[in-house]
Coordinates of C-alpha atoms and ligand atoms in Angstrom, one line a residue:
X552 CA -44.9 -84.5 -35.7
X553 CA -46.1 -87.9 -36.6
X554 CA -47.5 -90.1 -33.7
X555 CA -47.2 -94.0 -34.1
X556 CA -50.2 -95.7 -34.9
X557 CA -50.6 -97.2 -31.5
X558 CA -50.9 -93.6 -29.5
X559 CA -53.7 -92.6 -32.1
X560 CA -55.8 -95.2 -30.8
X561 CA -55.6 -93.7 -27.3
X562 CA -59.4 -93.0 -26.1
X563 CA -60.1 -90.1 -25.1
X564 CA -63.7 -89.6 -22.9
X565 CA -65.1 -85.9 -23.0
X566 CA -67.7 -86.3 -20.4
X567 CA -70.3 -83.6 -20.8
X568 CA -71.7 -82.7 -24.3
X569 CA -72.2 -78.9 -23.3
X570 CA -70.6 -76.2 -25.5
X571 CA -67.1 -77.1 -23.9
X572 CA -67.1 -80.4 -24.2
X573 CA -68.3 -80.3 -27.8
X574 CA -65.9 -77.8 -28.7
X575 CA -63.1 -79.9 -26.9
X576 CA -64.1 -82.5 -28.9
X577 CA -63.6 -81.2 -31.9
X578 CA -59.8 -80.2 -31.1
X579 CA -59.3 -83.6 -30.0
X580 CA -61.0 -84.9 -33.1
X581 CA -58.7 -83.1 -34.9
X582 CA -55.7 -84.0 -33.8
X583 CA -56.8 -87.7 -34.7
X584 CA -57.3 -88.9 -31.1
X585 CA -60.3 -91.0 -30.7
X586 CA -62.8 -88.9 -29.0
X587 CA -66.2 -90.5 -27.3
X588 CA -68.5 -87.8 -25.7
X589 CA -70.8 -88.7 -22.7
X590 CA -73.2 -86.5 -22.8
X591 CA -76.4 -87.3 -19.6
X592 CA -79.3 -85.4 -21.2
X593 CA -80.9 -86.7 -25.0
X594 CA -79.4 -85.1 -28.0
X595 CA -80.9 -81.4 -28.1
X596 CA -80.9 -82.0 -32.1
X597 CA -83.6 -84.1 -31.6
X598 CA -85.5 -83.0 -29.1
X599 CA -88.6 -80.8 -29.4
X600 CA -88.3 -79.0 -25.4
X601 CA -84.7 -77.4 -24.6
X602 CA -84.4 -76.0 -20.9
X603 CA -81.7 -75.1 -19.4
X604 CA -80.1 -72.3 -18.8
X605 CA -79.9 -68.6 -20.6
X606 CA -81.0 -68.7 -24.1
X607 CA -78.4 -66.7 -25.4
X608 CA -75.0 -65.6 -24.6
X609 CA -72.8 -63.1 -25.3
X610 CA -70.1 -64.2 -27.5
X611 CA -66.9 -62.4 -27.2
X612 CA -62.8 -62.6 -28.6
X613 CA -61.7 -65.3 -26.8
X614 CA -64.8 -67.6 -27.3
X615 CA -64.3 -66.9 -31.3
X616 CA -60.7 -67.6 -31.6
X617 CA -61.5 -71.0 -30.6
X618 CA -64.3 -71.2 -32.4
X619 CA -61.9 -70.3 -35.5
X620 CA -59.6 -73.6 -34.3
X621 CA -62.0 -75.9 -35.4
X622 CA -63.0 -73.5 -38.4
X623 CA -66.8 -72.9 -36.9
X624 CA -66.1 -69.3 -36.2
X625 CA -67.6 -68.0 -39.8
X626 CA -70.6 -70.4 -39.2
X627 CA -71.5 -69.2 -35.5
X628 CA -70.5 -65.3 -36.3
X629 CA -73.2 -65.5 -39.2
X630 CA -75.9 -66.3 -37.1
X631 CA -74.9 -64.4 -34.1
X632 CA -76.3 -60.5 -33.6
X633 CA -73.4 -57.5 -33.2
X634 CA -73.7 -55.7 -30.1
X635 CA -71.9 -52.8 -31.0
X636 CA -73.3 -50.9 -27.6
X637 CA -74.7 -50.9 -24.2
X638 CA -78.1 -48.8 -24.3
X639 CA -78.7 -47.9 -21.0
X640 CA -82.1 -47.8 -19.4
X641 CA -82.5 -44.7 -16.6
X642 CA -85.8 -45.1 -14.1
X643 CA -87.5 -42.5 -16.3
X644 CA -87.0 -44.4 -19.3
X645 CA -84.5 -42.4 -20.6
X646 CA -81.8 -44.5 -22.9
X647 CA -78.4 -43.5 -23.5
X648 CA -75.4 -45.9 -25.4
X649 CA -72.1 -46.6 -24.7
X650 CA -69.9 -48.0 -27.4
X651 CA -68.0 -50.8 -26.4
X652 CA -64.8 -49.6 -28.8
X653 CA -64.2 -48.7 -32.1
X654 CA -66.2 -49.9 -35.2
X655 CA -64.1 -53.5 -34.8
X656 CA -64.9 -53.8 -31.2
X657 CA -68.4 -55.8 -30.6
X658 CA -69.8 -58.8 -29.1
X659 CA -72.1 -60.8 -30.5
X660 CA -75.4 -62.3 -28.9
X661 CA -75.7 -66.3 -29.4
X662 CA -78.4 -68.8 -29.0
X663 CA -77.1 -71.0 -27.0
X664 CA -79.2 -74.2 -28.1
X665 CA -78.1 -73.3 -31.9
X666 CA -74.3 -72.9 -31.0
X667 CA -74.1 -76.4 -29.0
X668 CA -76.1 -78.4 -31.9
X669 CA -73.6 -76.9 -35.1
X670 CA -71.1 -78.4 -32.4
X671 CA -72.3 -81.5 -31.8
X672 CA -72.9 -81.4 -35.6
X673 CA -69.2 -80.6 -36.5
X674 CA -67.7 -83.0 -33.8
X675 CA -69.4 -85.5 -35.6
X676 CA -68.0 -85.1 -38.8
X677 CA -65.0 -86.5 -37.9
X678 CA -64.5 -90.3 -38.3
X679 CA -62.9 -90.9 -35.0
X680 CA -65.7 -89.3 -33.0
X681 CA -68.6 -91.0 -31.5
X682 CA -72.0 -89.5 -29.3
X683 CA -73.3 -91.0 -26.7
X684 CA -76.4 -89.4 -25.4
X685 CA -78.4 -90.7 -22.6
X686 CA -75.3 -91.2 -20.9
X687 CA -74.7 -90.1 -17.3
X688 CA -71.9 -90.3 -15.3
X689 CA -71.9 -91.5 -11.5
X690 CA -68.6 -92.7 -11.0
X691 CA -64.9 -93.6 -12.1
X692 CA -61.8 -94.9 -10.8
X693 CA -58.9 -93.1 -10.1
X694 CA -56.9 -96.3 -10.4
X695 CA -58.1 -97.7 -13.6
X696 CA -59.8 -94.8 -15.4
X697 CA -62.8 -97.0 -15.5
X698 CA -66.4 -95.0 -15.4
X699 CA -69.8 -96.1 -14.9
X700 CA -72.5 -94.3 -17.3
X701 CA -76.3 -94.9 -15.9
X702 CA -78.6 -95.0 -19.1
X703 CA -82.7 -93.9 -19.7
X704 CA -83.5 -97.4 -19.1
X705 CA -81.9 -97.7 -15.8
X706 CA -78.9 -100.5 -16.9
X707 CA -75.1 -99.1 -16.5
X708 CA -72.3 -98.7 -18.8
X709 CA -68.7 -99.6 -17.7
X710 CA -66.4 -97.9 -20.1
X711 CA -62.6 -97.3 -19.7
X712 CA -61.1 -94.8 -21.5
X713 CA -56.9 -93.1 -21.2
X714 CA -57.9 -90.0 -20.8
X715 CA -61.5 -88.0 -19.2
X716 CA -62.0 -84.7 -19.6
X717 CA -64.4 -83.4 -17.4
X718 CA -66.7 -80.9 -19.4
X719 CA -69.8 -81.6 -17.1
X720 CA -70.3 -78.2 -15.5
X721 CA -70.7 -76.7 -12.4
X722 CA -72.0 -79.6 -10.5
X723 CA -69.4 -81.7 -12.0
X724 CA -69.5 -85.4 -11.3
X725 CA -66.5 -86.0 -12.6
X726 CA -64.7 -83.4 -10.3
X727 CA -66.9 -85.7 -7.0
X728 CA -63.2 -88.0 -7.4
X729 CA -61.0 -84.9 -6.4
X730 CA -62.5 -83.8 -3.7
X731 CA -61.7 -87.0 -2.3
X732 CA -58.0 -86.3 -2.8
X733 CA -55.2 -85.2 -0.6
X734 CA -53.8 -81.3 -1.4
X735 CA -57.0 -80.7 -3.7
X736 CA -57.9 -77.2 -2.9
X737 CA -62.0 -76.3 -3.2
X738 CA -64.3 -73.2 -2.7
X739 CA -67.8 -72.9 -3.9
X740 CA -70.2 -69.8 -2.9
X741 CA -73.6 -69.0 -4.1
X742 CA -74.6 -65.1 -4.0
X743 CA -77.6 -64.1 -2.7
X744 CA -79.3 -63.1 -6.2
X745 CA -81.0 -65.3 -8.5
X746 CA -81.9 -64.9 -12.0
X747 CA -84.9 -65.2 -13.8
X748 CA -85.3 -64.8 -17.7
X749 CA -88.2 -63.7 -19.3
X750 CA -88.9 -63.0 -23.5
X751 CA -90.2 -59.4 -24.6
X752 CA -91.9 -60.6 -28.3
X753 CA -91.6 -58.2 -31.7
X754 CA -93.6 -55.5 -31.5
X755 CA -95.5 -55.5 -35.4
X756 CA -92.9 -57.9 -36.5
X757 CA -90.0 -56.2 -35.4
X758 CA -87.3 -55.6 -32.4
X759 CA -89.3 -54.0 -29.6
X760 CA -85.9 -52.4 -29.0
X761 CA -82.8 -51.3 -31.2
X762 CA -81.6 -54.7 -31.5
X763 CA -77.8 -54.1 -31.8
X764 CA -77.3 -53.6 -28.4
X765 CA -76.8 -54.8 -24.9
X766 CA -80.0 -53.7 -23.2
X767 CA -78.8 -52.7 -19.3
X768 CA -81.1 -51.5 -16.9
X769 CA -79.0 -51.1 -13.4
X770 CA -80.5 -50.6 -10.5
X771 CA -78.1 -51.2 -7.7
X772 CA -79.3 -54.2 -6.2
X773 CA -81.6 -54.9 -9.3
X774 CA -80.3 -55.0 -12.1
X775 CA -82.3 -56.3 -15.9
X776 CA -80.0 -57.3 -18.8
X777 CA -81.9 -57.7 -22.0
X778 CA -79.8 -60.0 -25.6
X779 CA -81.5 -59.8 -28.9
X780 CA -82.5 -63.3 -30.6
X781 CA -82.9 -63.9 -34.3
X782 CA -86.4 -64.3 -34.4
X783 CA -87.0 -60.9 -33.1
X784 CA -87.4 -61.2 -29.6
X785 CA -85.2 -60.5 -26.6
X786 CA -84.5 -62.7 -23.4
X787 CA -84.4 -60.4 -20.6
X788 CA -82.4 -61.4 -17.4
X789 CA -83.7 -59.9 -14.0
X790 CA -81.1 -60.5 -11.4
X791 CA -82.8 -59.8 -7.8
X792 CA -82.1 -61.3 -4.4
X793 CA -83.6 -64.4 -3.7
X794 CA -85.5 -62.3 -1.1
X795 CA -86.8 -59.9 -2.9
X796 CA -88.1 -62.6 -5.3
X797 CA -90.0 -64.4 -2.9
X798 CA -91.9 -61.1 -2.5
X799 CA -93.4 -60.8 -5.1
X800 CA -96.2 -63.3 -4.8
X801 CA -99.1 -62.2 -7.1
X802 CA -98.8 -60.8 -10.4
X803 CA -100.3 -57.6 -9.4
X804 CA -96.8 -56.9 -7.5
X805 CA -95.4 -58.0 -10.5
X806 CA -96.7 -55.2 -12.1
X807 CA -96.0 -52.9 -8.9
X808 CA -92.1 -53.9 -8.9
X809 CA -91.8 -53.2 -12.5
X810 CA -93.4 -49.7 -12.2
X811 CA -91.2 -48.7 -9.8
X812 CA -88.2 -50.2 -11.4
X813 CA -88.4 -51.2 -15.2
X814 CA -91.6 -49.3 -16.0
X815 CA -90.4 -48.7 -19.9
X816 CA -90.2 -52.9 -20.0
X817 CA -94.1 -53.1 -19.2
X818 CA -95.5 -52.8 -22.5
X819 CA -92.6 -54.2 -23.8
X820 CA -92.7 -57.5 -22.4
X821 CA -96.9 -56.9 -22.1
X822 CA -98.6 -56.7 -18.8
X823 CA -100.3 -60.3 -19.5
X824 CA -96.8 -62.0 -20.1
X825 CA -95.3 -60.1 -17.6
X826 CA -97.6 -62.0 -14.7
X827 CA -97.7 -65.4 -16.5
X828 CA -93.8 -65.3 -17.2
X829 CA -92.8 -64.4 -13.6
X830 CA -94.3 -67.3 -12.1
X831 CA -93.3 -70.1 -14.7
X832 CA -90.4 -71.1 -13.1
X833 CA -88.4 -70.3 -10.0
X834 CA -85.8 -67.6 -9.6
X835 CA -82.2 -69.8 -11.0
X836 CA -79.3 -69.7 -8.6
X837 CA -75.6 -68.5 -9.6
X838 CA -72.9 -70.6 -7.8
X839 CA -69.0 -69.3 -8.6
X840 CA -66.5 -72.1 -8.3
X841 CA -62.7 -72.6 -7.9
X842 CA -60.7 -75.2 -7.5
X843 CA -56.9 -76.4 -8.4
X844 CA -55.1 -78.3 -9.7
X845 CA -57.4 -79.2 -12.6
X846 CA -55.8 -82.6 -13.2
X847 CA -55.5 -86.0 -11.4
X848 CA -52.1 -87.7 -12.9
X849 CA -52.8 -88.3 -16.4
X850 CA -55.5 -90.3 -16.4
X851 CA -58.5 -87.0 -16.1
X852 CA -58.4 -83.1 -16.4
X853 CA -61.5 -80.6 -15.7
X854 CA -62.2 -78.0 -18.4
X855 CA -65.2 -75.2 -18.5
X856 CA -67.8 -74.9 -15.6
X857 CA -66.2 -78.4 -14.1
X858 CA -62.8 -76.7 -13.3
X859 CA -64.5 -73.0 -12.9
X860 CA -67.9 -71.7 -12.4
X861 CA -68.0 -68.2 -13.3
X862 CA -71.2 -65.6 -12.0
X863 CA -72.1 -63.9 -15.4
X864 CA -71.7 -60.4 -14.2
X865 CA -68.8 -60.2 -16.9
X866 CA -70.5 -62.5 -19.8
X867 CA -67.2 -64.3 -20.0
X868 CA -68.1 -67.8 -18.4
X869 CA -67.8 -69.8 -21.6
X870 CA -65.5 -68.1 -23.5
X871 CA -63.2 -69.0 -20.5
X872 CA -64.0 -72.1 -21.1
X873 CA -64.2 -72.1 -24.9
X874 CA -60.4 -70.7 -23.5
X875 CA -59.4 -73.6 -22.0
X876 CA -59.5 -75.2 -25.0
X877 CA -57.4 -73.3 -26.8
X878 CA -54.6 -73.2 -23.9
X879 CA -54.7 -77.1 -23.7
X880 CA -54.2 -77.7 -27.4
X881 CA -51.2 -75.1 -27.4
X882 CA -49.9 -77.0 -24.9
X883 CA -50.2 -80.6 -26.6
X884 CA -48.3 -79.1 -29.1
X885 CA -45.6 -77.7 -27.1
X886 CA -45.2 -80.7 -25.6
X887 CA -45.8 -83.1 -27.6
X888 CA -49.0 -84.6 -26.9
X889 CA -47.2 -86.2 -23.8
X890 CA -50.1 -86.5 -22.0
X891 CA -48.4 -87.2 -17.9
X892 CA -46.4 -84.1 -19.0
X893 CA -49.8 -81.7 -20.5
X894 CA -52.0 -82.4 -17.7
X895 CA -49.5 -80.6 -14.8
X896 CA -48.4 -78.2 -17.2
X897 CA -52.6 -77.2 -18.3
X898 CA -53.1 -76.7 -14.5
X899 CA -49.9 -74.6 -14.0
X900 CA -50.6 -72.5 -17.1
X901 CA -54.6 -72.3 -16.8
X902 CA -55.5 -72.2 -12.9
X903 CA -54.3 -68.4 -12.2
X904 CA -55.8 -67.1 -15.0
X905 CA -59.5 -69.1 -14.7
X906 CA -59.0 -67.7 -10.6
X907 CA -58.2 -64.3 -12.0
X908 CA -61.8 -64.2 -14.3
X909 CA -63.5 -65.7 -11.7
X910 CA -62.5 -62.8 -8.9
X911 CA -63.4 -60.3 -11.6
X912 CA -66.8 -61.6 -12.0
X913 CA -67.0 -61.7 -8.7
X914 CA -65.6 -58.6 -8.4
X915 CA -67.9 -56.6 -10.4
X916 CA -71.4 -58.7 -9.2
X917 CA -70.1 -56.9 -5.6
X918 CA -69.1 -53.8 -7.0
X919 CA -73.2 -52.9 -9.1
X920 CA -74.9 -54.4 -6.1
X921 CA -73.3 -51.8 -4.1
X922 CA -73.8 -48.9 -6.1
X923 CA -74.5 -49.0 -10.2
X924 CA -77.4 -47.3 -10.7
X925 CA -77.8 -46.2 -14.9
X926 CA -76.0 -42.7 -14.0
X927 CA -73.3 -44.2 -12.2
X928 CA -72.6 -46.8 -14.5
X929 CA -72.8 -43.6 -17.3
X930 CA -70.3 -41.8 -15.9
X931 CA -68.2 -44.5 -14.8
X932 CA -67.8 -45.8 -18.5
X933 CA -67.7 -42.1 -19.5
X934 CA -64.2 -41.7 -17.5
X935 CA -62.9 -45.0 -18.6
X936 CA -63.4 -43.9 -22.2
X937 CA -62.1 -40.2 -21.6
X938 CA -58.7 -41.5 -20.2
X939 CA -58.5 -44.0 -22.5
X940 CA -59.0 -41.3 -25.2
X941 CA -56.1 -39.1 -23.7
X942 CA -53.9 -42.1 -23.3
X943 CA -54.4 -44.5 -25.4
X944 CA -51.1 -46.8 -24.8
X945 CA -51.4 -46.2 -21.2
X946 CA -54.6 -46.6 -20.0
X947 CA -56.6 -49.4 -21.6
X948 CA -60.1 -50.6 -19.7
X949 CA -60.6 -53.5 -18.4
X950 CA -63.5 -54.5 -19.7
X951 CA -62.1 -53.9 -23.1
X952 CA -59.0 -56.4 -22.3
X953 CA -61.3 -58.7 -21.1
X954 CA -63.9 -58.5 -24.1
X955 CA -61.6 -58.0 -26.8
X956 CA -58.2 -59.3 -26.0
X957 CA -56.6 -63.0 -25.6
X958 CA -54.3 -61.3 -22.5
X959 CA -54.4 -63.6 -20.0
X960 CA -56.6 -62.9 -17.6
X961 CA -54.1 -63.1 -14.5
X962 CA -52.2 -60.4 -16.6
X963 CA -55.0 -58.5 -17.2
X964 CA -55.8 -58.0 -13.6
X965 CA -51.9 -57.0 -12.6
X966 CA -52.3 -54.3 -15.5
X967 CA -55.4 -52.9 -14.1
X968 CA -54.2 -52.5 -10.6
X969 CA -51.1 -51.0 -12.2
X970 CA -53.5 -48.8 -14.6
X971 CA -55.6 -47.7 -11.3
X972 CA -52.4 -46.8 -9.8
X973 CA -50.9 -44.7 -12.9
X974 CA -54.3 -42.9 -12.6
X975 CA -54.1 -42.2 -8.8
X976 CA -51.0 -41.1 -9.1
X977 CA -52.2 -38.7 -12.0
X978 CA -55.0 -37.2 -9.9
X979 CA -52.2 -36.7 -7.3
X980 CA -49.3 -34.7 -9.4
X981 CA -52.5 -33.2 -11.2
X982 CA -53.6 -31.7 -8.0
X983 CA -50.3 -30.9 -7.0
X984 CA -49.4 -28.9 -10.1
X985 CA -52.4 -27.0 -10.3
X986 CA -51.9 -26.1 -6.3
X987 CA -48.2 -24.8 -7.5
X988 CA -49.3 -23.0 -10.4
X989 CA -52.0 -21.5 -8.7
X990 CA -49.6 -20.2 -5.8
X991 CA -47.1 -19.3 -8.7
X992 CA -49.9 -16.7 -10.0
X993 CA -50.9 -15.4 -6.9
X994 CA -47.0 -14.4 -6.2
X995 CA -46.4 -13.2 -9.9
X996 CA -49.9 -11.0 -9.8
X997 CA -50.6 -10.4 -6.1
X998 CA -54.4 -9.9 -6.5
X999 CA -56.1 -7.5 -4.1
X1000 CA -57.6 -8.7 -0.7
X1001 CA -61.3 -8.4 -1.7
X1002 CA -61.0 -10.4 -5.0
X1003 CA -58.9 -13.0 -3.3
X1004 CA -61.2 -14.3 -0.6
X1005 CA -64.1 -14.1 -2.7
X1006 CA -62.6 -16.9 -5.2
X1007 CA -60.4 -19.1 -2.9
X1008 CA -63.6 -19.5 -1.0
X1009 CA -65.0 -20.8 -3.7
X1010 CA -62.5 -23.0 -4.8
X1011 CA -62.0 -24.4 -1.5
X1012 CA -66.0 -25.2 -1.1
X1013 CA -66.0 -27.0 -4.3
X1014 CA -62.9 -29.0 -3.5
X1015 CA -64.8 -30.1 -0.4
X1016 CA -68.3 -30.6 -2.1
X1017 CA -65.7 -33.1 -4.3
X1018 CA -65.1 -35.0 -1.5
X1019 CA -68.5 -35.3 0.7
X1020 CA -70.9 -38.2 0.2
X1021 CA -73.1 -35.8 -0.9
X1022 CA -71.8 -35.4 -4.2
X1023 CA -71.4 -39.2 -4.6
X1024 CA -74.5 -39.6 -3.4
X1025 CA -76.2 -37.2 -6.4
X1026 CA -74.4 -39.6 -9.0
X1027 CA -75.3 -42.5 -7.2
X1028 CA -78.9 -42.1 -6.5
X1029 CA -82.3 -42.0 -9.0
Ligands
FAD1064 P1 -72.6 -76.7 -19.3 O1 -72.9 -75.7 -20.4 O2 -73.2 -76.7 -18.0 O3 -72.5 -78.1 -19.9 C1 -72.3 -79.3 -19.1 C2 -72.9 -80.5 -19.8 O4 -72.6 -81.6 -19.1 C3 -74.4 -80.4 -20.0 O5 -74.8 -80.7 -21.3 C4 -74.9 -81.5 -19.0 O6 -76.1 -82.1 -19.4 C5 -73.7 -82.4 -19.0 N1 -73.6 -83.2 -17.7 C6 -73.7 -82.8 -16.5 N2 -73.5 -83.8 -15.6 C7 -73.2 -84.9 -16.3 C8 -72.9 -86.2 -16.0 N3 -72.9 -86.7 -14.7 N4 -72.7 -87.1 -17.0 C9 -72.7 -86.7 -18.3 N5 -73.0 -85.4 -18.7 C10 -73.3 -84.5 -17.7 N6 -70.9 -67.1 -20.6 C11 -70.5 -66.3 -21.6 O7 -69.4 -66.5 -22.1 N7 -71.3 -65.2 -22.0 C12 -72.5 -64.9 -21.4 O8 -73.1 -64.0 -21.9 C13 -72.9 -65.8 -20.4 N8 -74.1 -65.5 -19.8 C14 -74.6 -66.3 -18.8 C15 -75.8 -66.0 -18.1 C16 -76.3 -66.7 -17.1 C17 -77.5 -66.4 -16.4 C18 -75.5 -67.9 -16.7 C19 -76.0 -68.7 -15.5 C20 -74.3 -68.2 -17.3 C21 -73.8 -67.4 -18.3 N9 -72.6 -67.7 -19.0 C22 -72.1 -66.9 -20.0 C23 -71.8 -68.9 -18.6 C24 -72.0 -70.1 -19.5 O9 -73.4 -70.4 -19.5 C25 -71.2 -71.3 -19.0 O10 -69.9 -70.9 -18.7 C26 -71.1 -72.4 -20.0 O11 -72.3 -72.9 -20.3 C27 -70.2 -73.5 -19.6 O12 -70.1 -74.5 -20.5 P2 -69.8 -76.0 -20.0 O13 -69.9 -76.8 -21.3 O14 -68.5 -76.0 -19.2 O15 -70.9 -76.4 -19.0
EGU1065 C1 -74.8 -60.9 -17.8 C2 -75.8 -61.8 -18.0 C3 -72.5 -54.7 -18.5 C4 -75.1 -61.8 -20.3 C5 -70.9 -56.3 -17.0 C6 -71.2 -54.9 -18.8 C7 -73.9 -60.4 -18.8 C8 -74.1 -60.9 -20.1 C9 -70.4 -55.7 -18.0 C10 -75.9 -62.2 -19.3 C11 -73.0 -55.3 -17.4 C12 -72.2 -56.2 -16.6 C13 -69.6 -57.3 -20.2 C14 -69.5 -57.5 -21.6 C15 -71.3 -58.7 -20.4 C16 -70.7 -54.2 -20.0 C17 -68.6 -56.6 -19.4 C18 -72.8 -59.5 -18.7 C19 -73.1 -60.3 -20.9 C20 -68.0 -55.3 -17.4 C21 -77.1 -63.6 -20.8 N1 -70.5 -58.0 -19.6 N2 -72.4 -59.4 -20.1 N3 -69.0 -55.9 -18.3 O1 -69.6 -53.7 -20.0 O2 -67.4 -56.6 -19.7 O3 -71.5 -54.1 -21.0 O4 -76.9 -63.1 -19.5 F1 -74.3 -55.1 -17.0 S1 -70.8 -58.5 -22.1 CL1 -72.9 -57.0 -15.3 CL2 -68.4 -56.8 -22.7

């Protein structure tokens, strides 16, 4: 529908020049609104030193779809690498993979510094966008909508804007205004692990591992994941407890921990790196995040890391957030880009399901601390697959509607606990009938006394070796 002339001038301020707030700017772009990003650090497409956080990511469904809104997802899908598999790395070295799905069904590994410049790049094709690097936020009204930017050189900017949407990540400043509110509901935790990320170089000019893969190396309460880049090499995340970082002090125990944990990695990464890496920066903490509603009136909504910090343990953090984006713009359209009606609705819609991925997450960094060692994780995925195979309507795994589904995520997680109960029930009635048919036989062909002890014994020792810890405890320990 056509929008007088007057309501295309509205300004809209993305605060936060991230990958959400680029991407948001795009859609906004789009739509003809006139878009100014804020962004705190200099623009990465000019500058020679990124840091930051993980180099790549893994780029799955629902980050793609809205890369294909603003018609990027060719462009980032082209320089991205399939990960068709998990290969997973045993104590002994051993590897063994684990499709993710069929031949469709991959995620891709992204550099993280290339996918935020070609969206910088694309949100600044549009006439009606404009940068502002250099420009970090420390405060706004409430009242007016009025924020105040500090520059490099020290002096402030005062600009006003109808509408800020806070893409400025998990330490959001522009969220620092809700907490101040009434009925604003809040909860931050940080786990006990850190990360640390280190680069294992081409071995001769190639991958030092297959490349289309997602390297996994679980350990229980370690745990290495490793991403291919396109130049060849592969960032390696160790995730460790703080604790057990602070350990390690020298790079000899460097060397120690990896021999007793990632040996294969040694001469991967190269004893030399290895103790030079590990000591270049500090172990990085993960902080999860919820909070609700995501709007104040309609003057400011959160999107991304601002409204919901995710822990990576299910490598959906920014598509969520690429997510967000998709959900808002369905929503000006339902609506009618009536922005004091979109803002309530966004929160409504998007809160429960952002809540949803973020217990998952959550869920799941509990859940391999406890007990995901490379043969539990195996078998684990092994089941999954099998029941999936058997009943393919029926029993769908979660990663797999998580990875490779728009479901929403809230949804998703009410289908799994009915799945896990459809499967419970299963092992129930399949117990059951093989108890009846088994007492059926013995009545039809009354076996004699010495061949009937002999068996049932049996049977009955390896129904209890089924459920002792001992048996669990085989799977579960190297
Ligand atoms: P950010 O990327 O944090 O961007 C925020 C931007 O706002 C930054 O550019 C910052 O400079 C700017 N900013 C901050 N404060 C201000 C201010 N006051 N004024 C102006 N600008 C400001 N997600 C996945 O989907 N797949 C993965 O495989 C994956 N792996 C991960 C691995 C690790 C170890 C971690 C920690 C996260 C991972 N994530 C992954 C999550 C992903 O990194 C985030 O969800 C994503 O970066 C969020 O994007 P964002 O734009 O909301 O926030
Ligand atoms: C962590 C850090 C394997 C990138 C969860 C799988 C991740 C990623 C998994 C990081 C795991 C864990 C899934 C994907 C993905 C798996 C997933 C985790 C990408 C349940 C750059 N996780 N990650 N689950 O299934 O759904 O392969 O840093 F080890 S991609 Cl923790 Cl699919």
């Amino acid at each position: 529908m056509e929008k007088p002339a007057e309501y295309k001038k509205k300004v809209i301020a993305v605060v936060g020049g991230g990958l959400v707030g680029a991407l948001n700017a795009c859609f906004f772009a789009k739509r003809g609104f006139h878009v100014e990003i804020f962004e705190a650090r200099e623009d990465i497409r000019k500058a020679n030193i990124v840091r930051g956080r993980s180099i790549n990511l893994a780029l799955s469904h629902r980050g793609r779809q809205a890369l294909k809104h603003v018609g990027l997802e060719e462009k980032i899908v082209s320089k991205g690498i399939p990960m068709h598999a998990r290969m997973i790395h045993s104590p002994s070295g051993r590897q063994s993979q684990l499709p993710y799905g069929t031949k469709g069904q991959y995620i891709l590994s992204v550099d993280r510094a290339n996918l935020n410049k070609e969206l910088l790049t694309e949100a600044e094709t549009y006439a009606n966008t404009k940068l502002n690097f250099n420009h970090k936020l420390q405060d706004w009204s409430t009242e007016t909508g009025l924020m105040t930017f500090a520059r490099l050189d020290g002096s402030k900017a005062q600009v006003q804007a109808d509408l800020i949407v806070g893409c400025d990540g998990a330490f959001s400043a522009v969220r620092k205004q809700f907490l101040r509110r009434t009925r604003f509901n809040y909860s931050q935790t940080y786990i006990p692990h850190g990360y640390m990320e280190l680069t294992m170089p081409p071995n001769n000019g190639e991958f030092a591992m297959k490349p289309n893969y997602l390297h996994i190396w679980p350990r229980n309460t370690f745990m290495m994941i490793a991403l291919p880049n396109l130049d060849k090499t592969f960032t390696c995340t160790l995730f460790m407890p703080f604790e057990d970082f602070e350990k390690i002090t020298t790079g000899d125990k460097v060397i120690e921990f990896f021999q007793n944990y990632f040996p294969d990695a040694i001469p991967l990464i190269g004893v030399d790196a290895l103790k030079r890496d590990y000591f270049r920066l500090p172990a990085q903490a993960m902080v999860s995040v919820k909070c609700s509603p995501y709007h104040i009136d309609d003057k400011c909504v959160l999107m991304g890391d601002a409204a919901h910090a995710v822990v990576p343990f299910y490598g959906q953090g920014m598509n969520a957030g690429f997510e967000d984006c998709i959900v808002f713009d369905e929503i000006l359209d339902q609506l009618n880009e009536d922005i004091g009606a979109v803002l309530p609705e966004f929160s409504k819609v998007r809160v429960p399901d952002d809540h949803a991925i973020a217990d998952l997450a959550m869920y799941n960094y509990v859940e391999m601390r406890a007990h995901v060692n490379s043969r539990w994780f195996l078998f684990r995925k092994h089941v999954e697959t099998f029941l999936h195979l058997i009943m393919p309507k029926k029993i769908i795994p979660l990663y797999t509607m998580v990875t490779f589904t728009r479901t929403r995520y809230h949804k998703v997680v009410e289908r799994w606990h009915w799945q896990e109960k459809v499967i419970n029930r299963g092992l129930a009635f399949g117990a059951a009938g093989a108890a009846c048919g088994g007492v059926y036989l013995l009545i039809k062909h009354p076996p004699n006394i010495s061949k009937i002890v002999f068996p049932a014994e049996k049977i009955w020792s390896m129904l209890l070796a089924l459920q002792t810890p001992e048996w669990c405890h085989r799977l579960t320990s190297d």
